[in-house]
Short mmCIF file of C-alpha atoms and ligand atoms in Angstrom, two decimals:
data_model
loop_
_atom_site.label_atom_id
_atom_site.label_comp_id
_atom_site.label_asym_id
_atom_site.label_seq_id
_atom_site.Cartn_x
_atom_site.Cartn_y
_atom_site.Cartn_z
CA MET A 1 131.12 152.76 63.09
CA ASN A 2 129.53 150.09 60.94
CA ARG A 3 129.77 152.05 57.68
CA CYS A 4 126.61 150.41 56.77
CA HIS A 5 124.44 151.80 59.32
CA GLY A 6 120.46 151.91 57.82
CA HIS A 7 121.32 151.80 53.91
CA CYS A 8 122.84 148.78 53.53
CA GLY A 9 119.66 148.48 51.70
CA ARG A 10 120.93 150.67 48.87
CA HIS A 11 123.73 148.26 47.79
CA GLY A 12 120.47 146.18 46.56
CA ARG A 13 121.89 143.70 43.56
CA TYR A 14 125.31 145.18 43.14
CA GLY A 15 125.81 143.89 46.23
CA HIS A 16 127.34 140.78 45.98
CA TYR A 17 129.36 142.14 42.87
CA ILE A 18 130.99 144.95 45.47
CA ALA A 19 131.52 142.31 48.16
CA ALA A 20 133.31 140.53 45.51
CA LEU A 21 135.79 142.67 44.57
CA LEU A 22 136.27 143.86 47.92
CA LEU A 23 137.22 140.37 48.89
CA ALA A 24 139.57 140.21 45.93
CA ALA A 25 141.12 143.47 47.50
CA TRP A 26 141.07 142.04 51.10
CA LEU A 27 142.63 138.61 49.72
CA THR A 28 145.18 141.20 47.93
CA ILE A 29 146.19 143.69 50.65
CA GLY A 30 145.20 142.08 53.76
CA LEU A 31 143.14 143.22 57.20
CA ALA A 32 144.13 147.02 57.38
CA ALA A 33 142.22 147.44 54.03
CA ALA A 34 139.32 145.11 55.18
CA ALA A 35 138.95 146.94 58.82
CA GLU A 36 138.22 149.67 56.56
CA GLY A 37 135.36 147.86 54.22
CA SER A 38 135.03 144.30 54.83
CA PRO A 39 132.82 142.82 51.93
CA TRP A 40 131.05 140.63 54.67
CA ALA A 41 129.56 144.21 55.45
CA LEU A 42 127.99 144.90 52.10
CA LEU A 43 126.03 141.77 52.19
CA THR A 44 122.05 142.23 52.98
CA ALA A 45 120.37 138.94 53.74
CA PRO A 46 121.56 135.52 54.83
CA SER A 47 122.30 133.02 52.29
CA ASP A 48 119.18 130.11 51.78
CA GLY A 49 119.43 126.79 53.22
CA PRO A 50 119.82 124.72 56.65
CA GLY A 51 121.42 126.86 59.62
CA GLU A 52 125.48 126.06 59.41
CA VAL A 53 128.62 127.53 61.70
CA ILE A 54 131.87 127.65 59.62
CA GLY A 55 135.36 128.35 61.04
CA SER A 56 135.97 129.66 63.84
CA VAL A 57 134.68 133.31 66.03
CA SER A 58 137.70 135.25 64.34
CA ASN A 59 137.98 133.79 61.17
CA GLY A 60 134.51 132.73 59.81
CA CYS A 61 130.93 132.95 58.71
CA ILE A 62 127.20 131.49 58.77
CA ALA A 63 124.97 129.54 56.37
CA GLY A 64 121.27 130.07 56.65
CA ALA A 65 121.28 132.77 59.83
CA GLN A 66 118.56 133.48 61.37
CA ALA A 67 117.61 136.88 62.39
CA LEU A 68 116.36 138.12 65.99
CA PRO A 69 113.50 139.43 66.00
CA ALA A 70 113.69 143.40 67.46
CA GLU A 71 111.45 142.83 70.30
CA GLY A 72 110.45 139.90 72.28
CA GLU A 73 109.60 138.49 75.60
CA GLY A 74 111.72 140.39 77.69
CA TYR A 75 113.78 142.15 75.57
CA VAL A 76 114.35 144.34 72.60
CA SER A 77 117.36 144.56 70.11
CA ILE A 78 118.95 147.34 70.03
CA ARG A 79 121.07 149.33 67.28
CA ARG A 80 119.41 147.29 64.38
CA TYR A 81 120.48 149.65 61.94
CA ARG A 82 123.70 148.30 62.25
CA ASN A 83 122.72 145.08 61.14
CA ARG A 84 124.10 142.43 63.18
CA PHE A 85 120.91 140.75 64.29
CA TYR A 86 121.55 137.49 62.81
CA GLY A 87 123.17 134.06 63.95
CA HIS A 88 122.91 130.36 64.56
CA GLY A 89 119.45 129.22 65.78
CA GLU A 90 121.07 127.64 69.06
CA LEU A 91 122.23 131.86 69.81
CA LEU A 92 118.43 133.09 68.79
CA ARG A 93 116.77 130.41 71.18
CA LEU A 94 119.36 131.09 74.30
CA VAL A 95 118.60 135.42 73.80
CA SER A 96 114.89 134.41 73.89
CA GLU A 97 115.08 131.95 76.90
CA LEU A 98 117.25 134.05 78.73
CA ALA A 99 115.26 137.71 78.14
CA ARG A 100 111.70 135.06 78.99
CA GLY A 101 113.85 134.48 82.84
CA GLN A 102 114.36 138.03 82.99
CA ALA A 103 110.65 138.54 81.86
CA ARG A 104 109.95 136.33 84.89
CA ARG A 105 112.25 138.67 87.54
CA GLY A 106 110.11 141.98 86.05
CA HIS A 107 112.50 144.72 86.20
CA GLY A 108 112.99 145.19 82.92
CA LEU A 109 114.25 144.30 78.77
CA VAL A 110 117.45 142.39 78.11
CA MET A 111 118.69 145.28 75.79
CA VAL A 112 120.73 142.79 72.93
CA GLY A 113 123.32 144.14 71.23
CA ASP A 114 125.35 142.70 68.68
CA LEU A 115 124.95 139.35 66.93
CA SER A 116 126.57 138.31 63.39
CA GLN A 117 126.00 140.31 60.45
CA PRO A 118 123.68 138.25 57.27
CA ARG A 119 126.47 135.77 55.92
CA GLY A 120 128.72 136.83 59.19
CA GLY A 121 132.44 137.29 58.56
CA LEU A 122 134.47 140.40 59.48
CA MET A 123 132.78 143.45 60.23
CA SER A 124 134.00 146.53 59.58
CA SER A 125 134.40 147.99 63.16
CA SER A 126 134.07 147.34 66.73
CA HIS A 127 134.48 143.14 66.88
CA ARG A 128 137.16 141.11 65.62
CA SER A 129 134.70 137.93 66.52
CA HIS A 130 131.26 137.60 66.42
CA GLN A 131 131.92 136.57 62.66
CA ASN A 132 130.35 132.52 62.83
CA GLY A 133 127.04 133.48 65.01
CA LEU A 134 127.83 132.09 67.81
CA ASP A 135 128.51 135.38 69.47
CA VAL A 136 125.96 138.07 71.07
CA ASP A 137 126.76 140.75 73.36
CA ILE A 138 124.23 141.82 76.22
CA TRP A 139 123.93 144.96 78.08
CA PHE A 140 124.23 145.17 81.67
CA GLN A 141 121.41 147.84 81.98
CA LEU A 142 118.03 147.15 81.77
CA ALA A 143 115.47 148.85 79.95
CA ALA A 144 112.63 150.28 80.93
CA SER A 145 110.52 149.96 77.41
CA ALA A 146 111.43 149.34 73.39
CA GLU A 147 111.18 152.84 72.85
CA ALA A 148 113.38 153.93 75.41
CA ALA A 149 115.69 151.54 74.55
CA ASN A 150 115.88 152.39 71.17
CA ARG A 151 115.16 156.36 71.67
CA ASP A 152 118.52 156.09 74.29
CA THR A 153 120.76 154.58 72.16
CA ALA A 154 120.32 155.93 68.75
CA ASN A 155 122.75 158.63 69.11
CA GLN A 156 125.25 156.21 69.60
CA ALA A 157 125.80 156.95 73.30
CA ASP A 158 126.38 153.10 74.98
CA PRO A 159 124.22 152.21 77.98
CA PRO A 160 126.40 152.89 81.67
CA SER A 161 129.25 151.30 83.13
CA MET A 162 128.76 148.63 85.83
CA VAL A 163 132.34 149.43 87.03
CA SER A 164 132.95 152.63 89.34
CA ALA A 165 134.59 155.32 88.24
CA ASP A 166 137.65 154.34 89.83
CA GLY A 167 137.40 151.18 87.93
CA GLU A 168 138.03 149.25 91.60
CA SER A 169 134.67 147.88 92.23
CA LEU A 170 131.29 147.17 90.97
CA SER A 171 129.09 150.52 90.46
CA ALA A 172 125.94 151.07 92.82
CA LEU A 173 123.92 150.30 89.22
CA TRP A 174 124.88 146.41 89.53
CA GLY A 175 122.15 144.52 90.88
CA ASP A 176 119.97 141.51 91.73
CA ASP A 177 119.26 141.32 87.79
CA GLN A 178 122.66 141.86 85.95
CA GLN A 179 124.07 138.98 88.52
CA ALA A 180 120.70 136.59 87.89
CA LEU A 181 121.01 137.67 83.94
CA LEU A 182 124.58 136.60 83.88
CA LYS A 183 123.84 133.97 85.79
CA ALA A 184 121.05 132.29 83.93
CA ALA A 185 124.08 132.36 80.72
CA ALA A 186 126.66 131.06 82.22
CA ASP A 187 124.55 128.09 83.78
CA ASP A 188 123.59 127.49 79.95
CA PRO A 189 125.19 124.38 78.58
CA ARG A 190 125.11 125.87 75.31
CA VAL A 191 127.50 128.55 76.36
CA ASP A 192 131.10 128.28 75.97
CA ARG A 193 132.22 131.31 77.75
CA ILE A 194 131.64 134.76 78.76
CA PHE A 195 133.23 137.98 78.76
CA VAL A 196 132.92 140.20 81.56
CA ASN A 197 135.69 143.06 82.85
CA PRO A 198 138.12 141.57 85.43
CA VAL A 199 136.29 143.76 88.20
CA ILE A 200 132.57 142.15 87.76
CA LYS A 201 134.22 139.13 87.89
CA ARG A 202 136.38 139.98 91.02
CA GLY A 203 133.35 141.13 92.57
CA LEU A 204 131.29 137.83 92.14
CA CYS A 205 134.38 135.63 93.18
CA ALA A 206 134.79 137.33 96.20
CA SER A 207 130.79 137.41 97.22
CA GLU A 208 129.29 134.34 95.80
CA GLY A 209 129.47 131.27 98.13
CA GLU A 210 128.79 129.05 94.91
CA HIS A 211 131.60 129.21 92.48
CA ALA A 212 131.26 126.32 89.94
CA TRP A 213 129.67 129.08 87.50
CA LEU A 214 132.30 131.39 87.71
CA ARG A 215 134.19 129.53 85.66
CA LYS A 216 133.32 130.29 82.07
CA LEU A 217 133.12 134.38 82.83
CA ARG A 218 136.71 135.16 81.32
CA PRO A 219 137.90 138.37 82.01
CA TRP A 220 138.80 140.64 79.28
CA PHE A 221 139.07 144.24 78.40
CA GLY A 222 136.26 146.68 78.12
CA HIS A 223 132.66 144.40 79.02
CA ASP A 224 131.96 146.68 81.89
CA ALA A 225 128.59 148.01 80.67
CA HIS A 226 127.60 144.88 78.16
CA PHE A 227 128.75 140.93 78.25
CA HIS A 228 129.59 138.96 75.83
CA VAL A 229 128.25 135.65 75.48
CA ARG A 230 130.10 133.01 72.86
CA LEU A 231 128.41 129.46 72.42
CA ARG A 232 130.05 126.32 72.02
CA CYS A 233 130.09 124.85 68.18
CA PRO A 234 126.53 122.98 67.72
CA GLY A 235 126.02 119.69 66.68
CA ASP A 236 124.82 120.39 63.30
CA SER A 237 128.18 122.53 61.97
CA ARG A 238 130.96 119.73 61.32
CA GLN A 239 132.66 122.84 59.25
CA CYS A 240 132.52 124.88 62.97
CA ASP A 241 136.19 125.47 64.98
CA GLN A 242 135.50 124.83 68.13
CA GLN A 243 137.53 127.24 70.97
CA ALA A 244 139.92 125.56 72.54
CA ALA A 245 138.65 124.12 76.46
CA LEU A 246 138.86 126.60 78.92
CA PRO A 247 140.92 125.75 82.26
CA ALA A 248 139.94 124.07 84.64
CA GLY A 249 138.62 125.98 88.26
CA ASP A 250 136.95 129.09 88.53
CA GLY A 251 139.59 131.65 87.26
CA CYS A 252 139.16 133.74 90.65
CA GLY A 253 143.01 132.99 91.65
CA LYS A 254 146.55 134.19 89.88
CA ASP A 255 145.02 134.22 86.37
CA LEU A 256 142.85 136.75 87.51
CA ASP A 257 145.00 139.17 89.48
CA TRP A 258 147.06 139.39 86.51
CA TRP A 259 144.40 141.99 85.33
CA PHE A 260 145.13 143.94 88.53
CA SER A 261 148.45 144.65 87.63
CA ASP A 262 151.24 147.30 86.22
CA GLU A 263 152.08 144.76 83.30
CA ALA A 264 147.69 144.66 82.65
CA ARG A 265 147.22 147.83 83.10
CA GLN A 266 149.93 149.27 80.44
CA PRO A 267 148.63 149.97 76.92
CA LEU A 268 148.36 146.75 74.70
CA LYS A 269 151.87 146.41 72.37
CA ARG A 270 151.59 144.88 69.13
CA SER A 271 154.80 145.14 67.16
CA VAL A 272 154.72 142.81 64.95
CA PRO A 273 151.45 142.44 62.46
CA ARG A 274 150.00 139.43 62.74
CA ALA A 275 149.44 136.92 59.77
CA GLU A 276 145.52 137.14 58.26
CA PRO A 277 144.25 133.54 58.56
CA VAL A 278 143.04 132.18 55.55
CA LEU A 279 139.44 132.71 55.27
CA PRO A 280 137.55 128.78 54.91
CA ALA A 281 136.95 127.87 51.65
CA ALA A 282 133.10 127.45 52.48
CA CYS A 283 133.07 131.40 53.63
CA ARG A 284 134.39 132.39 50.28
CA ALA A 285 131.73 130.72 48.98
CA LEU A 286 129.18 132.01 50.82
CA LEU A 287 130.68 135.89 49.94
CA SER A 288 129.81 135.02 45.96
CA ILE A 289 126.68 133.61 46.10
CA ASN A 290 123.14 135.26 46.16
ZN1 ZN B 301 131.05 140.91 71.42
#
């Protein structure tokens, strides 16, 4: 888990110095070392100035990030001790609007998981992406109250899966609220794509009359208890690398079938370690300034 936990503040004014040392080690030794202790995890506060997304979701950072408040109308931000509740202003607005929609439906609070670290960058655990303030994880299960959400997730237990135990269909926990929340996110023009478990996508492909919104739902491993929303590059961020466009169509056909093939169910083989990308210069600068 994140080494930062609740103790990020203890690094205080030495945080940047330690981060710079770790950056040097990281550039020398590569990702294996970085994943053990990313220098970005030591940075406890966003940089000053206007919000700007730099680089890509998997090799980037964010200047002038905003902090998502711990609670707001219709939502609660959980696991705050991870210090991953920062993002671009547009991401925070999206979260608030999705949550207000949920408040109108009135069946519980949206539980918001990780966004990015205060200045983005690689995390020490859990994610390769979430680096530039455009990604947010949202749990499918709704919380009865903020207190219940914080109590139930404090021990690291994840909220429950929406996929049945045999891995073949949506579970009984899946309902109108989950679908409404997911559709609201997919219908938002700021949203580029959303990662969900293939079983969730297949369930919607089979049951939904209108398929246009399913295009943004991309099947991926896991993502059965939460969905991962990714925004497009905001207009104010000229150094933001926009991910390649999604293929045309609703994605309900052959591409989705692959996820249920023997090949897809085999454990991932990655024999050749991938080369670590070069961090954008503007991100290196963000690591070393106060
Ligand atoms: Zn995610």
